[in-house]
XYZ file of C-alpha atoms in Angstrom:
610
model
C -9.285 5.131 -16.055
C -7.272 2.101 -17.407
C -5.175 4.226 -19.593
C -4.372 6.489 -16.875
C -3.475 3.740 -14.454
C -1.174 2.145 -16.922
C 0.493 5.296 -17.684
C 1.137 6.312 -13.985
C 2.558 2.869 -13.426
C 4.758 3.433 -16.351
C 5.833 6.836 -14.951
C 6.705 5.038 -11.661
C 8.880 2.386 -13.565
C 10.687 5.250 -15.349
C 12.889 5.976 -12.359
C 14.334 2.647 -12.578
C 15.244 2.939 -16.347
C 18.928 1.957 -15.978
C 18.108 -1.380 -14.412
C 15.343 -2.020 -16.983
C 17.587 -0.964 -19.716
C 20.351 -3.597 -18.793
C 17.873 -6.142 -18.022
C 16.305 -5.571 -21.389
C 19.599 -6.333 -23.122
C 20.143 -9.353 -21.095
C 16.594 -10.497 -22.006
C 17.483 -9.900 -25.855
C 20.840 -12.095 -25.468
C 18.552 -14.685 -23.725
C 16.196 -14.861 -26.354
C 18.759 -15.140 -28.967
C 20.454 -18.088 -27.202
C 17.356 -19.692 -26.305
C 16.295 -19.859 -29.946
C 19.645 -21.014 -30.864
C 19.286 -23.766 -28.213
C 16.049 -24.959 -29.869
C 17.444 -24.727 -33.293
C 20.544 -26.900 -32.164
C 18.177 -29.437 -30.495
C 16.492 -29.893 -33.736
C 19.521 -30.375 -35.571
C 20.687 -32.861 -32.889
C 17.481 -34.872 -33.817
C 18.265 -34.431 -37.497
C 21.728 -35.636 -37.203
C 20.739 -38.780 -35.206
C 17.787 -39.630 -37.451
C 19.226 -38.546 -40.969
C 21.755 -40.260 -43.050
C 25.324 -38.618 -42.303
C 26.546 -38.925 -45.661
C 23.266 -37.022 -47.007
C 24.049 -34.314 -44.570
C 27.568 -33.882 -45.744
C 26.423 -33.969 -49.375
C 23.917 -31.250 -48.597
C 26.329 -29.072 -47.144
C 28.838 -29.336 -49.889
C 26.036 -28.337 -52.261
C 25.185 -25.338 -50.207
C 28.778 -24.359 -50.006
C 28.987 -24.104 -53.809
C 25.531 -22.703 -54.338
C 24.861 -18.989 -54.938
C 21.622 -17.390 -53.694
C 20.769 -19.565 -50.721
C 17.496 -19.263 -48.944
C 17.681 -17.957 -45.319
C 16.359 -21.252 -44.257
C 19.405 -22.934 -46.128
C 21.811 -20.338 -44.801
C 21.019 -20.929 -41.163
C 21.263 -24.684 -41.673
C 24.533 -24.369 -43.678
C 26.118 -22.169 -40.817
C 24.898 -24.613 -38.131
C 26.567 -27.338 -40.079
C 29.679 -25.407 -40.170
C 29.696 -25.229 -36.322
C 28.867 -28.922 -35.525
C 29.838 -31.043 -38.646
C 32.885 -32.891 -38.320
C 34.705 -36.049 -40.048
C 32.503 -38.527 -38.385
C 29.094 -38.902 -37.210
C 30.309 -39.373 -33.474
C 32.575 -36.395 -33.464
C 29.818 -34.171 -35.014
C 27.557 -35.453 -32.174
C 29.993 -34.851 -29.741
C 30.618 -31.221 -30.962
C 26.674 -30.642 -31.107
C 26.308 -31.868 -27.508
C 28.891 -29.727 -26.371
C 27.457 -26.609 -28.399
C 24.071 -27.288 -26.762
C 25.414 -27.382 -23.189
C 27.465 -24.163 -23.859
C 24.440 -22.327 -25.239
C 22.231 -23.449 -22.268
C 24.703 -22.536 -19.620
C 25.364 -18.949 -21.060
C 21.646 -18.663 -21.616
C 20.838 -19.035 -18.194
C 23.396 -16.609 -16.955
C 21.668 -13.884 -18.979
C 18.436 -15.193 -17.545
C 19.642 -14.709 -14.014
C 20.868 -11.166 -14.731
C 17.628 -10.241 -16.450
C 15.512 -11.784 -13.455
C 17.538 -10.210 -10.732
C 17.740 -6.721 -12.117
C 13.974 -6.837 -12.574
C 13.218 -8.260 -9.028
C 15.383 -5.217 -7.729
C 13.153 -2.848 -9.714
C 10.013 -4.742 -8.538
C 11.095 -4.500 -4.813
C 12.406 -0.920 -5.076
C 9.081 0.177 -6.742
C 6.779 -1.801 -4.095
C 8.937 -0.021 -1.318
C 8.374 3.270 -3.002
C 4.738 2.972 -3.238
C 4.235 1.838 0.369
C 6.509 4.594 1.564
C 4.457 7.235 -0.512
C 1.193 5.664 0.746
C 2.326 5.978 4.386
C 3.881 9.366 3.958
C 0.780 10.630 2.145
C -1.578 9.403 4.860
C 0.249 11.379 7.380
C -0.691 14.314 5.573
C -4.564 13.757 5.570
C -6.442 15.666 8.073
C -8.582 14.022 11.048
C -11.803 14.433 9.146
C -10.563 11.910 6.422
C -9.854 9.178 9.150
C -13.254 10.019 10.691
C -14.949 9.062 7.338
C -12.729 6.205 6.246
C -12.365 2.798 7.944
C -8.894 1.971 9.268
C -9.412 -1.602 7.851
C -9.719 -0.232 4.368
C -6.619 2.073 4.556
C -4.715 -0.685 6.041
C -5.894 -3.163 3.334
C -4.846 -0.786 0.537
C -1.183 -0.300 2.249
C -0.741 -4.092 2.565
C -3.112 -6.108 0.568
C -3.434 -3.901 -2.766
C 0.288 -3.098 -2.721
C 0.765 -6.878 -2.330
C -1.366 -7.849 -5.161
C 0.367 -5.013 -7.276
C 3.732 -6.624 -6.475
C 2.505 -9.979 -7.499
C 1.383 -8.495 -10.844
C 4.683 -6.701 -11.207
C 6.611 -9.781 -10.589
C 4.752 -11.715 -13.171
C 4.884 -8.884 -15.667
C 8.604 -8.111 -15.315
C 9.590 -11.586 -15.283
C 7.493 -12.697 -18.462
C 6.466 -9.478 -20.356
C 10.123 -8.511 -21.178
C 11.051 -11.723 -22.438
C 8.131 -13.627 -23.876
C 7.057 -11.182 -26.746
C 10.584 -11.315 -28.000
C 10.789 -15.082 -27.694
C 7.498 -15.218 -29.823
C 8.625 -12.874 -32.286
C 11.664 -14.630 -32.828
C 10.243 -17.965 -32.925
C 7.480 -16.715 -35.498
C 10.209 -15.295 -37.675
C 12.026 -18.740 -37.668
C 8.753 -20.438 -38.424
C 8.300 -18.199 -41.504
C 11.824 -18.738 -42.504
C 11.469 -22.411 -42.461
C 7.815 -22.743 -44.053
C 5.488 -19.389 -44.774
C 2.572 -21.584 -45.429
C 2.579 -23.515 -42.392
C 3.557 -20.398 -40.251
C 0.520 -18.608 -41.964
C -1.898 -21.162 -40.653
C -0.582 -20.925 -37.097
C -0.838 -17.128 -37.245
C -4.545 -17.195 -38.382
C -5.503 -19.542 -35.234
C -3.376 -17.863 -32.598
C -5.437 -14.668 -32.465
C -8.656 -16.592 -31.691
C -6.930 -17.527 -28.424
C -5.737 -13.950 -27.724
C -9.150 -12.709 -28.085
C -10.773 -15.364 -25.593
C -7.909 -14.410 -22.970
C -8.481 -10.789 -23.066
C -12.096 -11.188 -22.554
C -11.414 -13.308 -19.445
C -8.942 -10.623 -18.435
C -11.541 -7.955 -18.423
C -13.861 -9.952 -16.277
C -11.100 -10.892 -13.783
C -10.392 -7.193 -13.198
C -13.787 -6.432 -12.252
C -14.020 -9.390 -9.872
C -10.450 -8.242 -8.388
C -11.979 -4.858 -7.542
C -14.944 -6.414 -5.598
C -12.450 -8.939 -4.046
C -10.106 -6.005 -2.878
C -12.987 -4.091 -1.432
C -14.243 -7.172 0.373
C -11.110 -7.941 1.898
C -10.973 -4.348 3.375
C -14.271 -4.891 5.024
C -13.081 -8.351 6.603
C -9.998 -6.381 7.730
C -12.269 -3.741 9.332
C -14.405 -6.367 11.078
C -11.048 -7.852 12.287
C -9.514 -4.660 13.435
C -12.716 -3.407 15.444
C -13.247 -6.782 17.313
C -9.565 -7.087 18.361
C -9.425 -3.444 19.602
C -12.833 -3.854 21.278
C -12.497 -7.397 22.469
C -13.103 -6.489 26.102
C -16.546 -5.150 25.080
C -17.175 -8.095 22.778
C -16.648 -10.496 25.853
C -18.573 -8.329 28.363
C -21.587 -8.511 26.249
C -21.154 -12.286 25.433
C -21.304 -11.401 21.776
C -18.478 -13.683 20.312
C -21.064 -15.999 18.517
C -22.490 -12.732 16.886
C -19.037 -11.524 15.836
C -18.133 -14.876 14.689
C -21.345 -15.079 12.640
C -20.559 -11.472 11.010
C -16.976 -12.471 10.182
C -17.780 -15.839 8.784
C -20.514 -14.220 6.557
C -18.066 -11.818 5.025
C -15.538 -14.379 4.724
C -18.058 -16.646 2.785
C -18.671 -13.743 0.417
C -14.859 -13.210 -0.054
C -14.529 -17.027 -0.543
C -17.230 -16.757 -3.406
C -15.561 -13.948 -5.149
C -12.257 -15.506 -5.031
C -13.805 -18.728 -6.485
C -15.350 -16.828 -9.252
C -12.051 -15.110 -10.122
C -10.163 -18.491 -9.806
C -12.622 -20.063 -12.324
C -11.755 -17.488 -14.782
C -8.081 -17.714 -13.976
C -7.731 -21.271 -14.131
C -9.671 -21.419 -17.600
C -6.990 -19.308 -19.232
C -4.254 -21.898 -19.383
C -6.550 -24.544 -20.690
C -7.876 -22.134 -23.216
C -4.431 -21.531 -24.641
C -3.479 -25.095 -24.637
C -6.587 -26.242 -26.441
C -5.870 -23.563 -29.247
C -2.165 -24.784 -29.190
C -3.407 -28.463 -29.772
C -5.711 -27.396 -32.457
C -2.816 -25.520 -34.261
C -0.549 -28.500 -33.797
C -3.028 -31.049 -35.010
C -3.776 -28.911 -38.202
C -0.101 -28.292 -38.834
C 0.813 -32.071 -38.256
C -1.832 -33.029 -40.758
C -1.066 -30.385 -43.343
C 2.755 -30.634 -42.882
C 2.660 -34.219 -42.712
C 1.185 -34.341 -46.036
C 3.502 -31.960 -47.381
C 6.569 -34.074 -46.353
C 5.047 -37.241 -47.578
C 4.187 -35.623 -50.949
C 7.723 -34.264 -50.866
C 6.130 -30.794 -51.798
C 8.296 -27.978 -50.645
C 8.811 -29.106 -46.711
C 11.630 -31.488 -46.022
C 11.615 -33.914 -42.996
C 14.101 -32.029 -41.328
C 12.491 -28.672 -41.722
C 9.309 -30.190 -40.658
C 10.665 -31.524 -37.385
C 12.420 -28.282 -36.816
C 9.091 -26.465 -37.358
C 7.141 -28.487 -35.019
C 9.850 -28.140 -32.293
C 9.855 -24.399 -32.689
C 5.915 -24.375 -32.936
C 5.539 -26.139 -29.577
C 8.327 -24.204 -28.074
C 6.228 -20.915 -28.808
C 3.026 -22.366 -27.140
C 4.896 -21.925 -23.622
C 5.676 -18.162 -23.863
C 2.102 -17.526 -25.209
C 0.757 -19.567 -22.098
C 2.810 -17.418 -19.997
C 1.605 -14.209 -21.610
C -2.161 -15.292 -21.050
C -1.284 -15.348 -17.289
C 0.490 -12.004 -17.529
C -2.732 -10.485 -18.672
C -4.675 -11.926 -15.899
C -2.161 -10.917 -13.238
C -2.010 -7.212 -14.957
C -6.103 -7.050 -14.399
C -5.674 -7.955 -10.801
C -2.754 -5.457 -10.322
C -4.701 -2.659 -12.241
C -7.622 -3.271 -9.875
C -5.375 -2.954 -6.791
C -3.482 0.065 -8.370
C -6.717 1.848 -8.824
C -7.287 1.746 -5.071
C -3.753 2.751 -4.432
C -3.811 5.778 -6.883
C -7.366 6.670 -5.173
C -5.792 6.960 -1.833
C -2.663 8.870 -3.212
C -4.913 11.243 -5.094
C -6.904 12.005 -1.904
C -5.964 15.681 -1.117
C -5.288 16.707 2.234
C -8.103 19.021 3.554
C -5.767 20.942 5.935
C -2.616 22.465 3.995
C 0.265 24.381 5.323
C 0.695 27.765 4.006
C 3.237 28.193 1.168
C 5.047 30.789 3.324
C 4.152 30.089 6.699
C 4.776 32.289 9.925
C 7.063 30.563 12.550
C 5.218 30.688 16.079
C 8.677 30.854 17.772
C 7.250 32.243 21.325
C 3.683 32.474 22.585
C 3.397 35.974 23.892
C -0.136 37.284 24.050
C -3.356 35.429 23.423
C -5.505 32.868 21.510
C -8.471 34.566 19.939
C -11.560 33.060 18.485
C -13.300 35.624 16.417
C -16.785 34.753 15.092
C -16.038 30.977 14.619
C -18.423 28.847 12.400
C -17.838 25.241 11.925
C -19.358 22.189 10.454
C -17.615 18.892 9.526
C -18.860 19.074 6.053
C -21.482 20.880 3.998
C -24.111 18.381 4.597
C -23.575 18.367 8.407
C -25.267 20.575 11.095
C -23.336 23.576 12.291
C -21.091 22.508 15.257
C -19.996 26.170 16.162
C -22.030 29.023 15.497
C -20.327 32.729 16.005
C -18.114 31.614 19.042
C -16.129 34.552 20.180
C -13.723 34.491 23.243
C -10.090 35.099 24.229
C -7.571 33.053 26.052
C -4.952 35.348 27.537
C -1.174 34.201 27.997
C -1.069 32.522 31.543
C -4.977 32.093 31.621
C -6.747 28.841 32.620
C -9.876 28.935 30.632
C -12.431 26.161 31.106
C -15.041 25.065 28.519
C -18.177 23.572 30.089
C -21.554 22.477 28.542
C -23.689 19.584 27.716
C -22.417 16.691 25.449
C -22.259 18.015 21.719
C -22.107 21.632 22.538
C -18.866 21.854 20.678
C -16.376 21.615 23.407
C -13.996 19.357 21.775
C -14.317 20.831 18.333
C -12.836 24.110 19.818
C -10.032 22.129 21.163
C -9.416 20.526 17.737
C -9.409 24.067 15.922
C -6.396 25.482 17.927
C -3.912 22.883 16.676
C -5.576 23.103 13.434
C -6.732 19.494 13.206
C -9.710 21.035 11.402
C -10.060 24.509 9.782
C -12.872 26.876 10.602
C -15.907 27.381 8.098
C -16.045 31.031 8.651
C -14.296 33.637 11.265
C -10.781 33.643 12.282
C -8.707 31.745 14.847
C -5.723 33.778 15.738
C -2.539 33.169 17.974
C -0.655 36.172 18.973
C -2.388 38.112 15.882
C -1.622 35.341 13.419
C -4.210 33.436 11.899
C -3.586 29.807 12.428
C -3.840 29.089 8.762
C -0.643 31.289 8.254
C 1.317 29.432 10.900
C 3.539 26.505 10.157
C 2.473 23.124 11.411
C 5.625 22.400 13.287
C 5.655 25.552 15.221
C 1.732 25.502 15.824
C 1.476 22.169 16.850
C 5.140 22.222 18.575
C 3.803 24.977 21.040
C 1.053 22.779 22.293
C 0.638 19.907 24.618
C -2.501 17.761 24.440
C -3.837 15.309 27.088
C -7.258 13.761 26.092
C -9.557 11.351 28.002
C -8.434 8.678 25.509
C -4.916 8.345 26.049
C -3.042 7.063 22.862
C 0.072 4.961 23.720
C 2.164 2.727 21.381
C 3.335 -0.822 21.744
C 6.648 0.315 22.944
C 8.651 0.857 26.123
C 7.688 3.271 28.645
C 10.587 5.389 27.850
C 9.681 5.611 24.216
C 6.137 6.574 24.844
C 7.307 9.479 27.157
C 9.943 10.441 24.816
C 7.638 10.177 21.706
C 8.077 13.076 19.253
C 11.140 14.355 21.047
C 14.618 13.825 19.924
C 17.869 13.973 21.807
C 16.210 14.056 25.267
C 18.168 12.802 28.169
C 17.270 9.909 30.600
C 17.475 12.587 33.257
C 14.711 14.805 31.624
C 12.593 11.487 31.121
C 12.967 10.605 34.781
C 12.063 14.249 36.022
C 9.001 14.197 33.693
C 7.851 10.894 34.979
C 8.256 12.153 38.564
C 6.473 15.496 38.069
C 3.614 13.441 36.572
C 3.385 11.246 39.495
C 4.292 8.275 37.279
C 7.723 7.430 38.719
C 6.621 5.259 41.577
C 4.557 2.710 39.467
C 7.166 2.676 36.767
C 9.866 1.503 39.209
C 7.409 -1.266 40.162
C 7.228 -2.646 36.506
C 9.578 -5.588 35.727
C 11.971 -3.470 33.420
C 11.425 0.128 34.901
C 11.401 2.458 31.902
C 12.128 -0.251 29.525
C 8.923 -2.099 30.140
C 6.744 -2.705 27.181
C 3.404 -1.480 27.830
C 1.545 -3.484 25.266
C -0.738 -2.345 22.301
C -2.509 0.864 23.419
C -1.042 0.508 26.780
C -3.041 -2.512 27.695
C -0.659 -3.644 30.436
C -1.392 -0.526 32.346
C -4.416 1.080 34.383
C -6.269 4.029 33.269
C -4.651 6.090 35.770
C -1.151 4.951 34.869
C -1.681 5.615 31.236
C -3.036 8.920 31.904
C 0.068 9.955 34.035
C 2.432 8.739 31.027
C 0.565 11.053 28.846
C 0.971 13.833 31.245
C 4.852 12.893 31.619
C 4.971 13.084 27.791
C 3.200 16.633 27.722
C 5.739 17.652 30.576
C 8.618 16.600 28.608
C 7.453 18.462 25.701
C 7.167 21.474 27.935
C 4.776 23.604 25.643
C 3.639 26.881 26.493
C -0.129 26.177 25.598
C -1.820 23.093 27.282
C -5.094 21.504 26.154
C -6.688 19.321 28.494
C -9.779 17.317 27.175
C -11.709 15.392 29.794
C -8.284 14.372 31.180
C -9.712 12.757 34.377
C -13.308 11.894 33.466
C -12.775 8.233 33.023
C -10.770 7.704 36.149
C -11.592 6.357 39.663
C -11.501 8.506 42.505
C -7.806 7.455 43.859
C -6.533 7.729 40.058
C -8.236 10.935 39.488
C -6.440 12.507 42.746
C -3.065 11.271 41.563
C -3.622 12.485 37.964
C -4.981 15.638 39.216
C -1.970 16.395 41.129
C -0.004 15.767 38.004
C -2.026 18.163 35.965
C -1.483 20.993 38.529
C 2.162 20.509 37.911
C 1.542 20.548 34.213
C -0.602 23.799 34.242
C 1.976 25.691 36.206
C 3.067 28.719 34.231
C 1.309 27.651 31.099
C -1.757 28.940 29.012
C -4.430 26.261 29.424
C -7.739 25.333 27.844
C -9.588 22.831 30.080
C -12.628 20.672 28.866
C -14.381 19.156 31.525
C -17.814 17.599 32.518
C -16.738 17.320 36.310
C -17.288 20.844 37.097
C -15.201 20.608 40.484
C -12.062 20.374 38.518
C -12.541 23.919 36.734
C -13.785 25.958 39.568
C -10.698 27.522 39.998
C -10.274 28.587 36.282
C -9.689 32.224 35.550
C -12.539 32.096 32.974
C -15.471 29.630 32.316
C -17.020 29.736 28.715
C -20.418 27.983 28.946
C -21.478 26.405 25.552
C -24.800 24.883 24.336
C -25.649 23.852 20.800
C -22.422 25.496 19.344
C -23.133 28.933 20.956
C -21.645 30.847 23.959
C -24.218 31.295 26.654
C -22.171 32.549 29.561
C -18.742 33.677 30.328
C -17.221 34.299 33.579
C -15.666 32.944 36.820
C -17.180 30.288 38.917
C -18.868 32.524 41.414
C -19.977 35.028 38.812
C -21.625 32.147 36.723
C -23.206 30.378 39.931
C -24.658 33.782 41.046
C -26.065 34.309 37.539
C -28.442 31.288 37.808
C -28.079 30.249 34.111
C -27.092 27.017 32.548
C -23.664 26.732 34.533
C -25.696 26.808 37.789
C -28.225 24.116 36.611
C -25.285 21.852 35.468
C -23.386 22.468 38.822
C -26.513 21.636 40.757
C -27.447 18.632 39.024
C -23.623 17.335 39.605
C -23.630 18.345 43.117
C -27.316 17.996 43.810
């Protein structure tokens, strides 16, 4: 799985290769200038501490000597750059050289960093966009099984963790390895013996850091899962705050949240212990290397065996310069592990296949002409679930009003969800104008339907935007006519800003009847040939129900309508009533026919009207 995650992240990065390529070139120039700045700094110290005449003498010897070592060549060309007639002039040139190198170095550092930051931000945006787009393709069944808090956590928290990891990786992984290799090369040029001692000790630190990184990745998985649970609790509590307060359950909700928050704290603390030990571990190994080399190299200098004081100073400066990049790389590994844990969850969501897929060559349902036909429909939500519909067959002809009635759990709402293909039938066929709904394009199938449910879904936007939701290029006049036909215009004009009034999250600033009338206005503006009403008035008081019922009568005019209702008074005028029980059709007929028959419909009717 790890290799797959890194490979897929690499594939995402490949789209931005021009930025990465230019940034890499800037990084190489930066590393070269950074190395030069440290070399020049060592030369500065040597020029101050050493005898100037000896430096001039050594330079003259190197100028006339054939077969210089690489270390001698570097020192020779450095002196060519900075050595002048007097120590003061040489010091002046050396200081100006260091200043110039540092200035140019930081320009290339900025170029490298800004290009990589662009890549980082573009990549994170692309991942979030892909996640959101993919979520829109998933069926209702997926959202019934998954917590919204978990999905939200992946889109926000996991992508944010990945962004942090990418930021660290981009800003360090592209430079520090080259930095380290360049410094190591210089160490070997100065003294291969001392460099070999350092190289032997450094891998021990790497082994410790990799071990810590693996543990951090495991804990990061658990941490991200826990924050998803916390977000779920928070989402559920905020959306159900009315019930929480009505049942005086604030203390219990606080207790649940505090308990999960405590678990999250413990996971973060465990990860922090590992994260924070990596730096001291690296530094400890660095000190060990430094002490060993100071002791061994100091002995070499004092004994004048192979290493000069100048070389030893330069070696120690470069050695301690290398510890910084190594320490940065240790943190990179830790951040990569955290990011990889988040990437697993991100790709897990992206890899979730949509259960309802549009046909590759779909049929366009331009006009609804004949009928909706249920032919021996069987349905269960999953293989392990009980069958919800069992051999259901009936027809809704164009212009008919067909009502579905029956006890709770009889399958009424499931039938309503099958028509727009929110779910696919398990067995049998559902046809519209002779076309299997599986063959019809999503846009033309759902575009031909208006759906008004008991639970009205409104958005935290203006009344105008909610009525015109999903409709482009609609006129103000059309919106007002839809509101008027839905008996909503009067209350809209009484709001502070009319059609520009913000209705709050889920329409919290409106009453149940007002929300229902906005939903009807939305359906009227869409002007669909097929209308599905699922318990549209069951949650309303008597006065609101009357106003909504009038709006529904306007909405139903000249349309093919499927009505689901517990209140049988609302379906007495239906052309056909289908009575369901336990997923099967028991009776079909008009109100009078079913009442005279004396079956389940009559029992339900008598219970309601006593």
